[in-house]
């Protein structure tokens, strides 16, 4: 019954042209989620349909071997003839994982950052090695990526890799995502520079939404630390709007 309900959701999503993102959970639940994703992706992310994929997996970079898992899923997708569509995150269940099995986790935030950037490079490189046209056509076990991060270094690295590999900023298989109210300057700057930049707008009953928001705050120390970067940007923008000649600094540079 659960699979039938998911399939019905996918059918509806396909009919209106929007993707579904399967969220990640604790490691003891991930094998079941991965199996569900593979089954649904084999039906709704078929390469021969020449359309954007419908079902997205979520890969957590704070887990050891995340980049290896990405490569495994890419190979599986290629063998089965579907697009590996994935939302790349750092991870939001560190406290629970530390209590259950800390050996699954990266030893430090720096290690998590390296793993995240490595996963992103693997996926972006796959975009460059597969075919895509302006209408989102893709072939041969290609990837589609939602880069969900508030980390400015990760955003800059991804942009530089895209430029180096000749991937268009508005490639329909590549999106950057941030939560509304977090790192808004990153999202706006990406959009102004021509990248596909999205905002996640949380909604729902307060009692159900608050735990999700608290997990995001735990996960996104980068967004909290980024407030120091945002303040001068906001101040400069305020002065600009007051018609003072204050130049707003660039958020990041992209090598050509």
mmCIF file of C-alpha atoms in Angstrom:
data_model
loop_
_atom_site.group_PDB
_atom_site.id
_atom_site.type_symbol
_atom_site.label_atom_id
_atom_site.label_comp_id
_atom_site.label_asym_id
_atom_site.label_seq_id
_atom_site.Cartn_x
_atom_site.Cartn_y
_atom_site.Cartn_z
ATOM 1 C CA UNK A 1 0.000 0.000 0.000
ATOM 2 C CA UNK A 2 2.875 2.359 0.834
ATOM 3 C CA UNK A 3 4.548 1.809 -2.519
ATOM 4 C CA UNK A 4 1.238 2.284 -4.323
ATOM 5 C CA UNK A 5 0.712 5.604 -2.540
ATOM 6 C CA UNK A 6 4.213 6.770 -3.479
ATOM 7 C CA UNK A 7 3.635 5.737 -7.073
ATOM 8 C CA UNK A 8 0.396 7.717 -7.133
ATOM 9 C CA UNK A 9 2.239 10.769 -5.790
ATOM 10 C CA UNK A 10 4.865 10.374 -8.498
ATOM 11 C CA UNK A 11 2.205 10.114 -11.185
ATOM 12 C CA UNK A 12 0.571 13.304 -9.954
ATOM 13 C CA UNK A 13 3.939 15.091 -9.722
ATOM 14 C CA UNK A 14 4.771 14.076 -13.276
ATOM 15 C CA UNK A 15 1.389 15.310 -14.531
ATOM 16 C CA UNK A 16 2.021 18.799 -13.120
ATOM 17 C CA UNK A 17 5.754 18.866 -13.872
ATOM 18 C CA UNK A 18 7.266 19.054 -10.390
ATOM 19 C CA UNK A 19 9.799 16.726 -8.737
ATOM 20 C CA UNK A 20 9.452 14.835 -5.457
ATOM 21 C CA UNK A 21 12.397 14.796 -3.051
ATOM 22 C CA UNK A 22 12.611 11.758 -0.770
ATOM 23 C CA UNK A 23 14.079 12.978 2.507
ATOM 24 C CA UNK A 24 16.901 11.180 4.310
ATOM 25 C CA UNK A 25 16.580 9.640 7.758
ATOM 26 C CA UNK A 26 18.838 7.853 10.241
ATOM 27 C CA UNK A 27 21.211 5.266 8.809
ATOM 28 C CA UNK A 28 19.191 2.250 9.971
ATOM 29 C CA UNK A 29 16.282 3.493 7.828
ATOM 30 C CA UNK A 30 18.259 4.502 4.763
ATOM 31 C CA UNK A 31 18.499 1.060 3.087
ATOM 32 C CA UNK A 32 14.696 0.903 2.820
ATOM 33 C CA UNK A 33 14.529 4.467 1.495
ATOM 34 C CA UNK A 34 17.226 3.679 -1.068
ATOM 35 C CA UNK A 35 15.332 0.620 -2.283
ATOM 36 C CA UNK A 36 12.130 2.658 -2.632
ATOM 37 C CA UNK A 37 14.002 5.350 -4.548
ATOM 38 C CA UNK A 38 15.551 2.833 -6.941
ATOM 39 C CA UNK A 39 12.181 1.239 -7.649
ATOM 40 C CA UNK A 40 10.481 4.583 -8.266
ATOM 41 C CA UNK A 41 13.380 6.070 -10.215
ATOM 42 C CA UNK A 42 13.458 3.089 -12.546
ATOM 43 C CA UNK A 43 9.865 3.977 -13.456
ATOM 44 C CA UNK A 44 9.756 7.786 -13.257
ATOM 45 C CA UNK A 45 13.326 8.835 -14.096
ATOM 46 C CA UNK A 46 13.651 6.818 -17.316
ATOM 47 C CA UNK A 47 16.208 8.254 -19.713
ATOM 48 C CA UNK A 48 14.238 7.373 -22.834
ATOM 49 C CA UNK A 49 11.372 9.618 -21.696
ATOM 50 C CA UNK A 50 13.622 12.605 -22.446
ATOM 51 C CA UNK A 51 12.242 14.586 -19.522
ATOM 52 C CA UNK A 52 13.351 15.935 -16.196
ATOM 53 C CA UNK A 53 13.431 13.249 -13.470
ATOM 54 C CA UNK A 54 10.586 13.153 -10.964
ATOM 55 C CA UNK A 55 12.065 11.332 -7.955
ATOM 56 C CA UNK A 56 15.115 12.623 -6.059
ATOM 57 C CA UNK A 57 17.185 10.721 -3.514
ATOM 58 C CA UNK A 58 18.882 12.510 -0.589
ATOM 59 C CA UNK A 59 22.572 11.857 0.064
ATOM 60 C CA UNK A 60 24.022 12.848 3.437
ATOM 61 C CA UNK A 61 27.679 13.883 3.320
ATOM 62 C CA UNK A 62 28.294 13.601 7.053
ATOM 63 C CA UNK A 63 28.272 9.827 6.611
ATOM 64 C CA UNK A 64 31.518 8.043 5.859
ATOM 65 C CA UNK A 65 31.719 6.774 2.300
ATOM 66 C CA UNK A 66 29.184 9.262 0.936
ATOM 67 C CA UNK A 67 31.156 9.853 -2.273
ATOM 68 C CA UNK A 68 31.477 6.103 -2.778
ATOM 69 C CA UNK A 69 27.706 5.753 -2.309
ATOM 70 C CA UNK A 70 27.126 8.438 -4.948
ATOM 71 C CA UNK A 71 29.342 6.560 -7.409
ATOM 72 C CA UNK A 72 27.502 3.314 -6.633
ATOM 73 C CA UNK A 73 24.113 4.922 -7.285
ATOM 74 C CA UNK A 74 25.364 6.466 -10.530
ATOM 75 C CA UNK A 75 26.542 3.049 -11.729
ATOM 76 C CA UNK A 76 23.260 1.426 -10.731
ATOM 77 C CA UNK A 77 21.270 4.122 -12.535
ATOM 78 C CA UNK A 78 23.360 3.704 -15.675
ATOM 79 C CA UNK A 79 22.863 -0.067 -15.618
ATOM 80 C CA UNK A 80 19.097 0.299 -15.178
ATOM 81 C CA UNK A 81 18.679 3.161 -17.651
ATOM 82 C CA UNK A 82 17.455 5.948 -15.395
ATOM 83 C CA UNK A 83 18.742 9.308 -14.178
ATOM 84 C CA UNK A 84 20.203 9.420 -10.681
ATOM 85 C CA UNK A 85 18.495 12.538 -9.302
ATOM 86 C CA UNK A 86 19.812 13.545 -5.892
ATOM 87 C CA UNK A 87 19.592 16.260 -3.280
ATOM 88 C CA UNK A 88 23.002 16.630 -1.660
ATOM 89 C CA UNK A 89 22.978 17.672 2.016
ATOM 90 C CA UNK A 90 25.399 17.505 4.907
ATOM 91 C CA UNK A 91 23.002 15.736 7.321
ATOM 92 C CA UNK A 92 20.707 16.562 10.232
ATOM 93 C CA UNK A 93 20.702 13.559 12.590
ATOM 94 C CA UNK A 94 24.176 13.760 14.081
ATOM 95 C CA UNK A 95 22.999 13.529 17.714
ATOM 96 C CA UNK A 96 20.888 10.448 17.008
ATOM 97 C CA UNK A 97 23.673 8.839 14.988
ATOM 98 C CA UNK A 98 26.230 9.533 17.723
ATOM 99 C CA UNK A 99 24.018 7.658 20.182
ATOM 100 C CA UNK A 100 23.313 4.743 17.851
ATOM 101 C CA UNK A 101 26.516 4.211 15.859
ATOM 102 C CA UNK A 102 29.074 7.037 15.762
ATOM 103 C CA UNK A 103 31.331 4.985 13.476
ATOM 104 C CA UNK A 104 29.054 5.897 10.571
ATOM 105 C CA UNK A 105 29.896 9.592 10.901
ATOM 106 C CA UNK A 106 32.682 11.746 9.534
ATOM 107 C CA UNK A 107 35.157 12.587 12.329
ATOM 108 C CA UNK A 108 34.854 16.373 11.964
ATOM 109 C CA UNK A 109 33.037 19.182 10.206
ATOM 110 C CA UNK A 110 36.088 19.675 8.002
ATOM 111 C CA UNK A 111 35.866 16.042 6.904
ATOM 112 C CA UNK A 112 32.153 16.484 6.200
ATOM 113 C CA UNK A 113 32.879 19.577 4.114
ATOM 114 C CA UNK A 114 35.488 17.685 2.075
ATOM 115 C CA UNK A 115 33.101 14.773 1.519
ATOM 116 C CA UNK A 116 30.304 17.128 0.489
ATOM 117 C CA UNK A 117 32.492 18.918 -2.040
ATOM 118 C CA UNK A 118 33.791 15.605 -3.381
ATOM 119 C CA UNK A 119 30.229 14.329 -3.866
ATOM 120 C CA UNK A 120 29.320 17.548 -5.665
ATOM 121 C CA UNK A 121 32.324 17.290 -7.993
ATOM 122 C CA UNK A 122 31.508 13.670 -8.853
ATOM 123 C CA UNK A 123 27.920 14.573 -9.704
ATOM 124 C CA UNK A 124 28.740 17.741 -11.634
ATOM 125 C CA UNK A 125 31.367 15.840 -13.616
ATOM 126 C CA UNK A 126 28.679 13.327 -14.576
ATOM 127 C CA UNK A 127 26.548 16.195 -15.880
ATOM 128 C CA UNK A 128 29.421 17.245 -18.118
ATOM 129 C CA UNK A 129 29.881 13.726 -19.487
ATOM 130 C CA UNK A 130 26.216 13.258 -20.443
ATOM 131 C CA UNK A 131 24.013 14.959 -22.997
ATOM 132 C CA UNK A 132 21.488 17.646 -22.195
ATOM 133 C CA UNK A 133 19.486 20.004 -24.380
ATOM 134 C CA UNK A 134 17.628 23.128 -23.424
ATOM 135 C CA UNK A 135 14.431 21.193 -22.687
ATOM 136 C CA UNK A 136 16.108 19.043 -20.038
ATOM 137 C CA UNK A 137 16.854 16.026 -22.234
ATOM 138 C CA UNK A 138 19.384 13.662 -20.677
ATOM 139 C CA UNK A 139 20.801 10.236 -21.511
ATOM 140 C CA UNK A 140 22.914 7.347 -20.305
ATOM 141 C CA UNK A 141 22.708 7.169 -16.535
ATOM 142 C CA UNK A 142 23.193 10.909 -16.165
ATOM 143 C CA UNK A 143 22.665 12.868 -12.954
ATOM 144 C CA UNK A 144 20.407 15.656 -11.820
ATOM 145 C CA UNK A 145 21.520 17.584 -8.758
ATOM 146 C CA UNK A 146 19.927 19.764 -6.092
ATOM 147 C CA UNK A 147 22.918 21.234 -4.240
ATOM 148 C CA UNK A 148 21.315 22.025 -0.872
ATOM 149 C CA UNK A 149 23.825 24.053 1.132
ATOM 150 C CA UNK A 150 24.284 27.353 2.929
ATOM 151 C CA UNK A 151 28.064 26.969 2.823
ATOM 152 C CA UNK A 152 29.591 29.692 0.662
ATOM 153 C CA UNK A 153 32.767 27.711 -0.025
ATOM 154 C CA UNK A 154 30.759 24.747 -1.329
ATOM 155 C CA UNK A 155 28.721 27.051 -3.565
ATOM 156 C CA UNK A 156 31.850 28.691 -4.952
ATOM 157 C CA UNK A 157 33.530 25.326 -5.573
ATOM 158 C CA UNK A 158 30.479 24.018 -7.427
ATOM 159 C CA UNK A 159 30.285 27.155 -9.573
ATOM 160 C CA UNK A 160 33.965 26.887 -10.443
ATOM 161 C CA UNK A 161 33.635 23.200 -11.370
ATOM 162 C CA UNK A 162 30.664 24.009 -13.600
ATOM 163 C CA UNK A 163 32.643 26.758 -15.338
ATOM 164 C CA UNK A 164 35.698 24.548 -15.781
ATOM 165 C CA UNK A 165 33.619 21.750 -17.328
ATOM 166 C CA UNK A 166 31.639 24.069 -19.592
ATOM 167 C CA UNK A 167 28.273 23.459 -17.905
ATOM 168 C CA UNK A 168 25.791 26.273 -18.492
ATOM 169 C CA UNK A 169 24.768 28.187 -15.399
ATOM 170 C CA UNK A 170 21.103 27.535 -16.188
ATOM 171 C CA UNK A 171 21.558 23.847 -16.990
ATOM 172 C CA UNK A 172 18.159 22.340 -16.034
ATOM 173 C CA UNK A 173 19.847 19.417 -14.259
ATOM 174 C CA UNK A 174 21.673 21.660 -11.748
ATOM 175 C CA UNK A 175 20.005 23.653 -8.967
ATOM 176 C CA UNK A 176 21.233 25.404 -5.835
ATOM 177 C CA UNK A 177 18.888 25.395 -2.830
ATOM 178 C CA UNK A 178 18.713 27.273 0.477
ATOM 179 C CA UNK A 179 16.052 27.576 3.169
ATOM 180 C CA UNK A 180 14.021 30.788 3.236
ATOM 181 C CA UNK A 181 15.616 33.138 5.758
ATOM 182 C CA UNK A 182 18.998 31.374 5.662
ATOM 183 C CA UNK A 183 21.821 32.632 3.449
ATOM 184 C CA UNK A 184 19.371 34.693 1.418
ATOM 185 C CA UNK A 185 22.258 36.696 -0.030
ATOM 186 C CA UNK A 186 23.695 33.475 -1.483
ATOM 187 C CA UNK A 187 20.423 32.607 -3.223
ATOM 188 C CA UNK A 188 19.908 36.108 -4.566
ATOM 189 C CA UNK A 189 23.488 36.337 -5.845
ATOM 190 C CA UNK A 190 23.197 32.981 -7.592
ATOM 191 C CA UNK A 191 19.947 34.009 -9.234
ATOM 192 C CA UNK A 192 21.372 37.326 -10.406
ATOM 193 C CA UNK A 193 24.346 35.486 -11.899
ATOM 194 C CA UNK A 194 22.068 33.227 -13.934
ATOM 195 C CA UNK A 195 22.169 30.014 -11.900
ATOM 196 C CA UNK A 196 19.076 27.978 -11.016
ATOM 197 C CA UNK A 197 18.565 29.117 -7.412
ATOM 198 C CA UNK A 198 15.667 27.872 -5.289
ATOM 199 C CA UNK A 199 14.258 28.651 -1.869
ATOM 200 C CA UNK A 200 12.709 26.064 0.436
ATOM 201 C CA UNK A 201 9.714 27.636 2.184
ATOM 202 C CA UNK A 202 8.747 25.642 5.303
ATOM 203 C CA UNK A 203 5.038 25.482 6.114
ATOM 204 C CA UNK A 204 2.769 23.428 8.329
ATOM 205 C CA UNK A 205 1.517 23.056 11.880
ATOM 206 C CA UNK A 206 3.913 24.754 14.306
ATOM 207 C CA UNK A 207 4.299 21.727 16.579
ATOM 208 C CA UNK A 208 5.239 19.538 13.618
ATOM 209 C CA UNK A 209 7.389 22.114 11.870
ATOM 210 C CA UNK A 210 9.518 23.212 14.845
ATOM 211 C CA UNK A 211 11.457 19.934 15.240
ATOM 212 C CA UNK A 212 12.307 20.034 11.519
ATOM 213 C CA UNK A 213 13.540 23.629 11.828
ATOM 214 C CA UNK A 214 15.628 22.758 14.894
ATOM 215 C CA UNK A 215 17.287 19.918 12.966
ATOM 216 C CA UNK A 216 18.052 22.348 10.130
ATOM 217 C CA UNK A 217 19.668 24.748 12.599
ATOM 218 C CA UNK A 218 21.766 21.898 13.987
ATOM 219 C CA UNK A 219 22.767 20.899 10.471
ATOM 220 C CA UNK A 220 23.400 24.383 9.152
ATOM 221 C CA UNK A 221 26.042 25.937 11.356
ATOM 222 C CA UNK A 222 27.267 27.528 8.124
ATOM 223 C CA UNK A 223 24.037 29.494 7.843
ATOM 224 C CA UNK A 224 24.306 30.719 11.432
ATOM 225 C CA UNK A 225 27.945 31.682 10.991
ATOM 226 C CA UNK A 226 27.064 33.353 7.712
ATOM 227 C CA UNK A 227 25.143 36.062 9.556
ATOM 228 C CA UNK A 228 28.416 37.929 10.040
ATOM 229 C CA UNK A 229 28.851 37.944 6.257
ATOM 230 C CA UNK A 230 25.261 38.951 5.589
ATOM 231 C CA UNK A 231 25.222 41.957 7.910
ATOM 232 C CA UNK A 232 27.587 44.161 5.866
ATOM 233 C CA UNK A 233 25.808 43.100 2.667
ATOM 234 C CA UNK A 234 22.474 44.147 4.131
ATOM 235 C CA UNK A 235 23.968 47.369 5.422
ATOM 236 C CA UNK A 236 25.423 48.215 2.016
ATOM 237 C CA UNK A 237 22.133 47.425 0.323
ATOM 238 C CA UNK A 238 20.300 49.671 2.766
ATOM 239 C CA UNK A 239 22.663 52.541 1.984
ATOM 240 C CA UNK A 240 22.316 51.879 -1.736
ATOM 241 C CA UNK A 241 18.583 52.135 -1.458
ATOM 242 C CA UNK A 242 19.032 55.388 0.385
ATOM 243 C CA UNK A 243 20.806 56.613 -2.742
ATOM 244 C CA UNK A 244 24.311 56.651 -1.234
ATOM 245 C CA UNK A 245 27.177 55.532 -3.444
ATOM 246 C CA UNK A 246 28.283 52.474 -1.550
ATOM 247 C CA UNK A 247 29.504 49.547 -3.619
ATOM 248 C CA UNK A 248 28.178 46.175 -2.463
ATOM 249 C CA UNK A 249 31.018 43.599 -2.313
ATOM 250 C CA UNK A 250 30.821 40.432 -4.380
ATOM 251 C CA UNK A 251 29.789 37.263 -2.546
ATOM 252 C CA UNK A 252 32.159 34.994 -4.391
ATOM 253 C CA UNK A 253 34.184 34.922 -7.555
ATOM 254 C CA UNK A 254 33.978 32.329 -10.316
ATOM 255 C CA UNK A 255 37.065 31.543 -12.300
ATOM 256 C CA UNK A 256 36.643 31.678 -16.048
#
